[in-house]
């Protein structure tokens, strides 16, 4: 009896927290398909606001996904070898480098953006391109990839596996592709999920780095809330969820399958 009461209490609390988080999202999304938000659902249901948002912000949506997957590519190419090198070398210098890599986690996005502007803002072409935002996203998300991969390396005797492959005559590149990467796959998948999620939703850093021609999803969403009807802004939120939630679910399922293997 006591266990049932405890379970019922835990379930009730979980459902209450879930409702507290989900209900505002549902109300915001429903406003995007309502003819007039202030009159409520009785004013009718329409997709005109969704169509209007797509016509106005299709470029921002495409740019966000381009930057997110470019960020993922850079963090994979740089982060995985860096994590392996830091784990294998060890020592005080490796720990110092690791702390430097993870430093952006403790620094506000606005401060990172300001540092990038002061350092590279004078390069006009670079400053006005989406590559400038990509640089900020890489700096911001790299710690998540490195830490995720290093956590896996800490649970696997990767150094012994690498030395065993080397004793059999495998080249460094072969060992990295056939030994290191497969063993690091759970961390790589977890890091990839975090990198894409953070890049798509990052606002503070992107808001400082963007130009009128390089707006991303979160920046466009903020602009729509500030300058347009509430229905249009809510329709933007609806499109945001339609495009991002399936992607994140698919990546999560892929990550779980990778961990089982």
mmCIF file of C-alpha atoms in Angstrom:
data_model
loop_
_atom_site.group_PDB
_atom_site.id
_atom_site.type_symbol
_atom_site.label_atom_id
_atom_site.label_comp_id
_atom_site.label_asym_id
_atom_site.label_seq_id
_atom_site.Cartn_x
_atom_site.Cartn_y
_atom_site.Cartn_z
ATOM 1 C CA UNK A 1 0.000 0.000 0.000
ATOM 2 C CA UNK A 2 2.790 2.385 0.925
ATOM 3 C CA UNK A 3 4.652 1.660 -2.324
ATOM 4 C CA UNK A 4 1.507 2.381 -4.325
ATOM 5 C CA UNK A 5 1.033 5.700 -2.582
ATOM 6 C CA UNK A 6 4.660 6.649 -3.204
ATOM 7 C CA UNK A 7 4.346 5.675 -6.875
ATOM 8 C CA UNK A 8 1.086 7.632 -7.225
ATOM 9 C CA UNK A 9 2.702 10.672 -5.637
ATOM 10 C CA UNK A 10 5.745 10.462 -7.891
ATOM 11 C CA UNK A 11 3.552 9.999 -10.967
ATOM 12 C CA UNK A 12 1.323 12.907 -10.005
ATOM 13 C CA UNK A 13 4.307 15.189 -9.408
ATOM 14 C CA UNK A 14 5.863 14.159 -12.740
ATOM 15 C CA UNK A 15 2.627 14.829 -14.617
ATOM 16 C CA UNK A 16 2.276 18.194 -12.873
ATOM 17 C CA UNK A 17 5.803 19.245 -13.871
ATOM 18 C CA UNK A 18 5.244 17.989 -17.424
ATOM 19 C CA UNK A 19 2.001 19.970 -17.673
ATOM 20 C CA UNK A 20 3.741 23.061 -16.309
ATOM 21 C CA UNK A 21 6.324 22.790 -19.087
ATOM 22 C CA UNK A 22 4.141 21.581 -21.947
ATOM 23 C CA UNK A 23 0.970 23.683 -21.563
ATOM 24 C CA UNK A 24 2.676 27.038 -22.400
ATOM 25 C CA UNK A 25 4.233 25.457 -25.496
ATOM 26 C CA UNK A 26 0.867 24.048 -26.619
ATOM 27 C CA UNK A 27 -0.857 27.397 -26.097
ATOM 28 C CA UNK A 28 1.863 29.212 -28.026
ATOM 29 C CA UNK A 29 1.672 26.771 -30.918
ATOM 30 C CA UNK A 30 -2.136 26.837 -31.008
ATOM 31 C CA UNK A 31 -2.029 30.623 -31.372
ATOM 32 C CA UNK A 32 -0.166 30.131 -34.650
ATOM 33 C CA UNK A 33 -3.131 28.362 -36.245
ATOM 34 C CA UNK A 34 -5.826 30.653 -34.839
ATOM 35 C CA UNK A 35 -7.372 33.404 -36.944
ATOM 36 C CA UNK A 36 -7.369 35.805 -34.013
ATOM 37 C CA UNK A 37 -5.527 34.895 -30.825
ATOM 38 C CA UNK A 38 -7.490 37.309 -28.632
ATOM 39 C CA UNK A 39 -10.815 35.789 -29.713
ATOM 40 C CA UNK A 40 -9.477 32.287 -29.219
ATOM 41 C CA UNK A 41 -10.179 29.114 -31.166
ATOM 42 C CA UNK A 42 -13.755 30.277 -31.807
ATOM 43 C CA UNK A 43 -12.379 32.743 -34.354
ATOM 44 C CA UNK A 44 -11.435 29.800 -36.558
ATOM 45 C CA UNK A 45 -8.411 27.737 -37.515
ATOM 46 C CA UNK A 46 -6.079 28.761 -40.323
ATOM 47 C CA UNK A 47 -2.635 28.047 -41.766
ATOM 48 C CA UNK A 48 -2.213 31.534 -43.235
ATOM 49 C CA UNK A 49 0.220 32.556 -40.491
ATOM 50 C CA UNK A 50 2.339 29.447 -41.067
ATOM 51 C CA UNK A 51 2.469 30.177 -44.810
ATOM 52 C CA UNK A 52 3.354 33.804 -44.112
ATOM 53 C CA UNK A 53 6.189 32.822 -41.776
ATOM 54 C CA UNK A 54 7.550 30.308 -44.276
ATOM 55 C CA UNK A 55 7.530 32.924 -47.033
ATOM 56 C CA UNK A 56 9.283 35.458 -44.793
ATOM 57 C CA UNK A 57 11.780 33.242 -42.965
ATOM 58 C CA UNK A 58 12.535 30.229 -45.168
ATOM 59 C CA UNK A 59 16.069 31.559 -45.631
ATOM 60 C CA UNK A 60 16.663 31.833 -41.876
ATOM 61 C CA UNK A 61 15.414 28.279 -41.352
ATOM 62 C CA UNK A 62 17.721 26.884 -44.021
ATOM 63 C CA UNK A 63 20.683 28.865 -42.698
ATOM 64 C CA UNK A 64 20.134 27.548 -39.180
ATOM 65 C CA UNK A 65 20.324 23.941 -40.326
ATOM 66 C CA UNK A 66 23.343 24.711 -42.509
ATOM 67 C CA UNK A 67 25.194 26.243 -39.558
ATOM 68 C CA UNK A 68 24.124 23.456 -37.194
ATOM 69 C CA UNK A 69 25.400 20.648 -39.418
ATOM 70 C CA UNK A 70 28.537 22.597 -40.345
ATOM 71 C CA UNK A 71 29.179 23.059 -36.618
ATOM 72 C CA UNK A 72 28.696 19.337 -36.113
ATOM 73 C CA UNK A 73 31.163 18.548 -38.914
ATOM 74 C CA UNK A 74 33.846 20.847 -37.474
ATOM 75 C CA UNK A 75 33.419 19.584 -33.915
ATOM 76 C CA UNK A 76 33.666 15.984 -35.139
ATOM 77 C CA UNK A 77 36.776 16.609 -37.233
ATOM 78 C CA UNK A 78 38.531 18.596 -34.501
ATOM 79 C CA UNK A 79 36.925 17.408 -31.268
ATOM 80 C CA UNK A 80 37.278 13.628 -31.576
ATOM 81 C CA UNK A 81 41.041 13.640 -32.336
ATOM 82 C CA UNK A 82 41.528 16.317 -29.670
ATOM 83 C CA UNK A 83 39.717 14.198 -27.076
ATOM 84 C CA UNK A 84 41.810 11.171 -28.023
ATOM 85 C CA UNK A 85 45.057 13.127 -27.835
ATOM 86 C CA UNK A 86 44.204 14.649 -24.463
ATOM 87 C CA UNK A 87 43.238 11.264 -23.045
ATOM 88 C CA UNK A 88 46.305 9.409 -24.310
ATOM 89 C CA UNK A 89 48.883 12.075 -23.448
ATOM 90 C CA UNK A 90 47.508 12.882 -20.006
ATOM 91 C CA UNK A 91 49.608 14.954 -17.656
ATOM 92 C CA UNK A 92 49.351 18.526 -16.470
ATOM 93 C CA UNK A 93 49.580 20.109 -19.929
ATOM 94 C CA UNK A 94 46.665 17.999 -21.201
ATOM 95 C CA UNK A 95 44.551 19.024 -18.223
ATOM 96 C CA UNK A 96 45.356 22.691 -18.865
ATOM 97 C CA UNK A 97 44.373 22.349 -22.541
ATOM 98 C CA UNK A 98 41.182 20.540 -21.538
ATOM 99 C CA UNK A 99 40.249 23.365 -19.178
ATOM 100 C CA UNK A 100 40.910 25.924 -21.918
ATOM 101 C CA UNK A 101 38.666 23.992 -24.336
ATOM 102 C CA UNK A 102 35.854 23.785 -21.786
ATOM 103 C CA UNK A 103 36.236 27.421 -20.681
ATOM 104 C CA UNK A 104 33.388 28.640 -22.957
ATOM 105 C CA UNK A 105 30.966 26.693 -20.736
ATOM 106 C CA UNK A 106 31.656 29.165 -17.923
ATOM 107 C CA UNK A 107 31.559 32.288 -20.111
ATOM 108 C CA UNK A 108 28.284 33.912 -21.216
ATOM 109 C CA UNK A 109 27.556 33.691 -24.935
ATOM 110 C CA UNK A 110 27.504 37.480 -25.189
ATOM 111 C CA UNK A 111 31.059 37.655 -23.835
ATOM 112 C CA UNK A 112 32.253 35.064 -26.357
ATOM 113 C CA UNK A 113 30.561 36.978 -29.165
ATOM 114 C CA UNK A 114 32.143 40.251 -28.035
ATOM 115 C CA UNK A 115 35.586 38.612 -27.996
ATOM 116 C CA UNK A 116 35.079 37.333 -31.540
ATOM 117 C CA UNK A 117 33.887 40.750 -32.699
ATOM 118 C CA UNK A 118 36.923 42.481 -31.202
ATOM 119 C CA UNK A 119 39.282 39.913 -32.716
ATOM 120 C CA UNK A 120 37.818 39.263 -36.172
ATOM 121 C CA UNK A 121 35.281 42.061 -36.636
ATOM 122 C CA UNK A 122 37.714 43.993 -38.824
ATOM 123 C CA UNK A 123 37.640 41.317 -41.530
ATOM 124 C CA UNK A 124 34.669 42.642 -43.476
ATOM 125 C CA UNK A 125 33.938 39.651 -45.694
ATOM 126 C CA UNK A 126 34.294 37.183 -42.850
ATOM 127 C CA UNK A 127 32.244 39.345 -40.485
ATOM 128 C CA UNK A 128 29.333 39.547 -42.912
ATOM 129 C CA UNK A 129 29.208 35.838 -43.784
ATOM 130 C CA UNK A 130 27.544 32.959 -41.948
ATOM 131 C CA UNK A 131 31.022 31.550 -41.325
ATOM 132 C CA UNK A 132 31.400 34.143 -38.567
ATOM 133 C CA UNK A 133 28.389 32.676 -36.749
ATOM 134 C CA UNK A 134 29.753 29.195 -37.435
ATOM 135 C CA UNK A 135 32.982 30.143 -35.651
ATOM 136 C CA UNK A 136 31.061 31.241 -32.573
ATOM 137 C CA UNK A 137 28.966 28.081 -32.550
ATOM 138 C CA UNK A 138 32.076 25.890 -32.839
ATOM 139 C CA UNK A 139 33.711 27.658 -29.892
ATOM 140 C CA UNK A 140 30.508 27.337 -27.860
ATOM 141 C CA UNK A 141 29.754 23.663 -28.638
ATOM 142 C CA UNK A 142 33.242 22.150 -28.871
ATOM 143 C CA UNK A 143 33.445 21.431 -25.093
ATOM 144 C CA UNK A 144 30.360 19.228 -25.291
ATOM 145 C CA UNK A 145 31.871 17.056 -28.009
ATOM 146 C CA UNK A 146 35.288 16.798 -26.339
ATOM 147 C CA UNK A 147 33.876 16.038 -22.889
ATOM 148 C CA UNK A 148 31.417 13.429 -24.235
ATOM 149 C CA UNK A 149 34.157 11.551 -26.104
ATOM 150 C CA UNK A 150 36.622 11.784 -23.223
ATOM 151 C CA UNK A 151 33.995 10.354 -20.863
ATOM 152 C CA UNK A 152 33.796 7.251 -23.081
ATOM 153 C CA UNK A 153 37.577 6.978 -23.289
ATOM 154 C CA UNK A 154 37.728 7.089 -19.486
ATOM 155 C CA UNK A 155 35.520 3.981 -19.294
ATOM 156 C CA UNK A 156 37.422 2.027 -21.978
ATOM 157 C CA UNK A 157 41.099 1.098 -21.911
ATOM 158 C CA UNK A 158 41.550 2.759 -25.285
ATOM 159 C CA UNK A 159 45.312 3.112 -24.887
ATOM 160 C CA UNK A 160 45.790 -0.649 -24.553
ATOM 161 C CA UNK A 161 43.538 -1.296 -27.554
ATOM 162 C CA UNK A 162 45.505 1.211 -29.594
ATOM 163 C CA UNK A 163 48.832 -0.309 -28.586
ATOM 164 C CA UNK A 164 47.523 -3.781 -29.409
ATOM 165 C CA UNK A 165 46.513 -2.684 -32.901
ATOM 166 C CA UNK A 166 49.880 -0.992 -33.374
ATOM 167 C CA UNK A 167 51.686 -4.198 -32.403
ATOM 168 C CA UNK A 168 49.815 -5.972 -35.197
ATOM 169 C CA UNK A 169 51.158 -3.482 -37.714
ATOM 170 C CA UNK A 170 48.167 -1.171 -38.069
ATOM 171 C CA UNK A 171 48.991 2.360 -39.187
ATOM 172 C CA UNK A 172 47.955 5.368 -37.047
ATOM 173 C CA UNK A 173 45.138 6.222 -39.468
ATOM 174 C CA UNK A 174 43.878 2.622 -39.514
ATOM 175 C CA UNK A 175 43.976 2.451 -35.709
ATOM 176 C CA UNK A 176 42.083 5.698 -35.415
ATOM 177 C CA UNK A 177 39.340 4.680 -37.889
ATOM 178 C CA UNK A 178 38.972 1.025 -36.864
ATOM 179 C CA UNK A 179 39.753 1.127 -33.145
ATOM 180 C CA UNK A 180 39.416 4.612 -31.703
ATOM 181 C CA UNK A 181 36.270 5.848 -33.483
ATOM 182 C CA UNK A 182 34.165 2.660 -33.018
ATOM 183 C CA UNK A 183 34.948 2.572 -29.293
ATOM 184 C CA UNK A 184 34.184 6.287 -28.980
ATOM 185 C CA UNK A 185 30.887 6.057 -30.912
ATOM 186 C CA UNK A 186 28.553 6.372 -27.865
ATOM 187 C CA UNK A 187 30.305 9.590 -26.855
ATOM 188 C CA UNK A 188 30.375 10.846 -30.439
ATOM 189 C CA UNK A 189 26.632 10.287 -30.828
ATOM 190 C CA UNK A 190 25.835 11.928 -27.492
ATOM 191 C CA UNK A 191 28.092 14.866 -28.325
ATOM 192 C CA UNK A 192 26.545 15.200 -31.783
ATOM 193 C CA UNK A 193 23.059 15.398 -30.289
ATOM 194 C CA UNK A 194 24.137 18.169 -27.920
ATOM 195 C CA UNK A 195 26.040 20.086 -30.618
ATOM 196 C CA UNK A 196 23.118 20.138 -33.072
ATOM 197 C CA UNK A 197 20.612 20.987 -30.339
ATOM 198 C CA UNK A 198 22.692 23.840 -28.961
ATOM 199 C CA UNK A 199 23.536 25.245 -32.379
ATOM 200 C CA UNK A 200 19.921 25.297 -33.559
ATOM 201 C CA UNK A 201 18.672 26.945 -30.378
ATOM 202 C CA UNK A 202 21.556 29.303 -29.579
ATOM 203 C CA UNK A 203 20.362 32.918 -29.394
ATOM 204 C CA UNK A 204 22.613 35.142 -27.245
ATOM 205 C CA UNK A 205 25.833 34.492 -29.134
ATOM 206 C CA UNK A 206 24.115 34.439 -32.536
ATOM 207 C CA UNK A 207 22.246 37.671 -31.860
ATOM 208 C CA UNK A 208 25.554 39.479 -31.347
ATOM 209 C CA UNK A 209 27.248 37.930 -34.384
ATOM 210 C CA UNK A 210 24.468 38.019 -36.985
ATOM 211 C CA UNK A 211 23.872 40.593 -39.696
ATOM 212 C CA UNK A 212 20.561 41.356 -41.489
ATOM 213 C CA UNK A 213 21.572 38.765 -44.099
ATOM 214 C CA UNK A 214 22.681 36.057 -41.655
ATOM 215 C CA UNK A 215 19.729 35.618 -39.314
ATOM 216 C CA UNK A 216 19.090 32.188 -37.832
ATOM 217 C CA UNK A 217 15.955 30.549 -36.436
ATOM 218 C CA UNK A 218 16.187 31.929 -32.862
ATOM 219 C CA UNK A 219 17.044 35.450 -34.067
ATOM 220 C CA UNK A 220 14.169 35.411 -36.548
ATOM 221 C CA UNK A 221 11.868 34.152 -33.817
ATOM 222 C CA UNK A 222 12.847 37.043 -31.547
ATOM 223 C CA UNK A 223 12.313 39.524 -34.384
ATOM 224 C CA UNK A 224 8.890 38.099 -35.169
ATOM 225 C CA UNK A 225 7.788 38.377 -31.548
ATOM 226 C CA UNK A 226 9.066 41.953 -31.346
ATOM 227 C CA UNK A 227 7.712 43.350 -34.603
ATOM 228 C CA UNK A 228 4.726 41.290 -35.809
ATOM 229 C CA UNK A 229 1.363 39.950 -34.712
ATOM 230 C CA UNK A 230 1.350 37.344 -31.983
ATOM 231 C CA UNK A 231 -0.195 34.830 -34.400
ATOM 232 C CA UNK A 232 2.769 35.198 -36.760
ATOM 233 C CA UNK A 233 5.283 34.763 -33.952
ATOM 234 C CA UNK A 234 3.426 31.694 -32.691
ATOM 235 C CA UNK A 235 3.359 30.233 -36.201
ATOM 236 C CA UNK A 236 7.128 30.699 -36.256
ATOM 237 C CA UNK A 237 7.315 28.693 -33.015
ATOM 238 C CA UNK A 238 5.183 25.975 -34.610
ATOM 239 C CA UNK A 239 7.536 25.692 -37.596
ATOM 240 C CA UNK A 240 10.494 25.681 -35.217
ATOM 241 C CA UNK A 241 9.087 22.647 -33.398
ATOM 242 C CA UNK A 242 7.966 20.849 -36.560
ATOM 243 C CA UNK A 243 11.464 20.993 -38.001
ATOM 244 C CA UNK A 244 13.549 20.465 -34.869
ATOM 245 C CA UNK A 245 11.664 17.913 -32.756
ATOM 246 C CA UNK A 246 11.688 15.102 -35.395
ATOM 247 C CA UNK A 247 15.387 15.744 -35.989
ATOM 248 C CA UNK A 248 16.211 15.496 -32.299
ATOM 249 C CA UNK A 249 14.072 12.378 -31.848
ATOM 250 C CA UNK A 250 15.805 10.721 -34.812
ATOM 251 C CA UNK A 251 19.252 11.614 -33.466
ATOM 252 C CA UNK A 252 18.307 10.330 -30.000
ATOM 253 C CA UNK A 253 17.124 7.006 -31.458
ATOM 254 C CA UNK A 254 20.308 6.743 -33.500
ATOM 255 C CA UNK A 255 22.400 7.460 -30.407
ATOM 256 C CA UNK A 256 20.562 4.767 -28.406
ATOM 257 C CA UNK A 257 21.137 2.209 -31.164
ATOM 258 C CA UNK A 258 24.827 3.136 -31.240
ATOM 259 C CA UNK A 259 25.122 2.639 -27.476
ATOM 260 C CA UNK A 260 23.470 -0.809 -27.672
ATOM 261 C CA UNK A 261 25.966 -1.910 -30.287
#
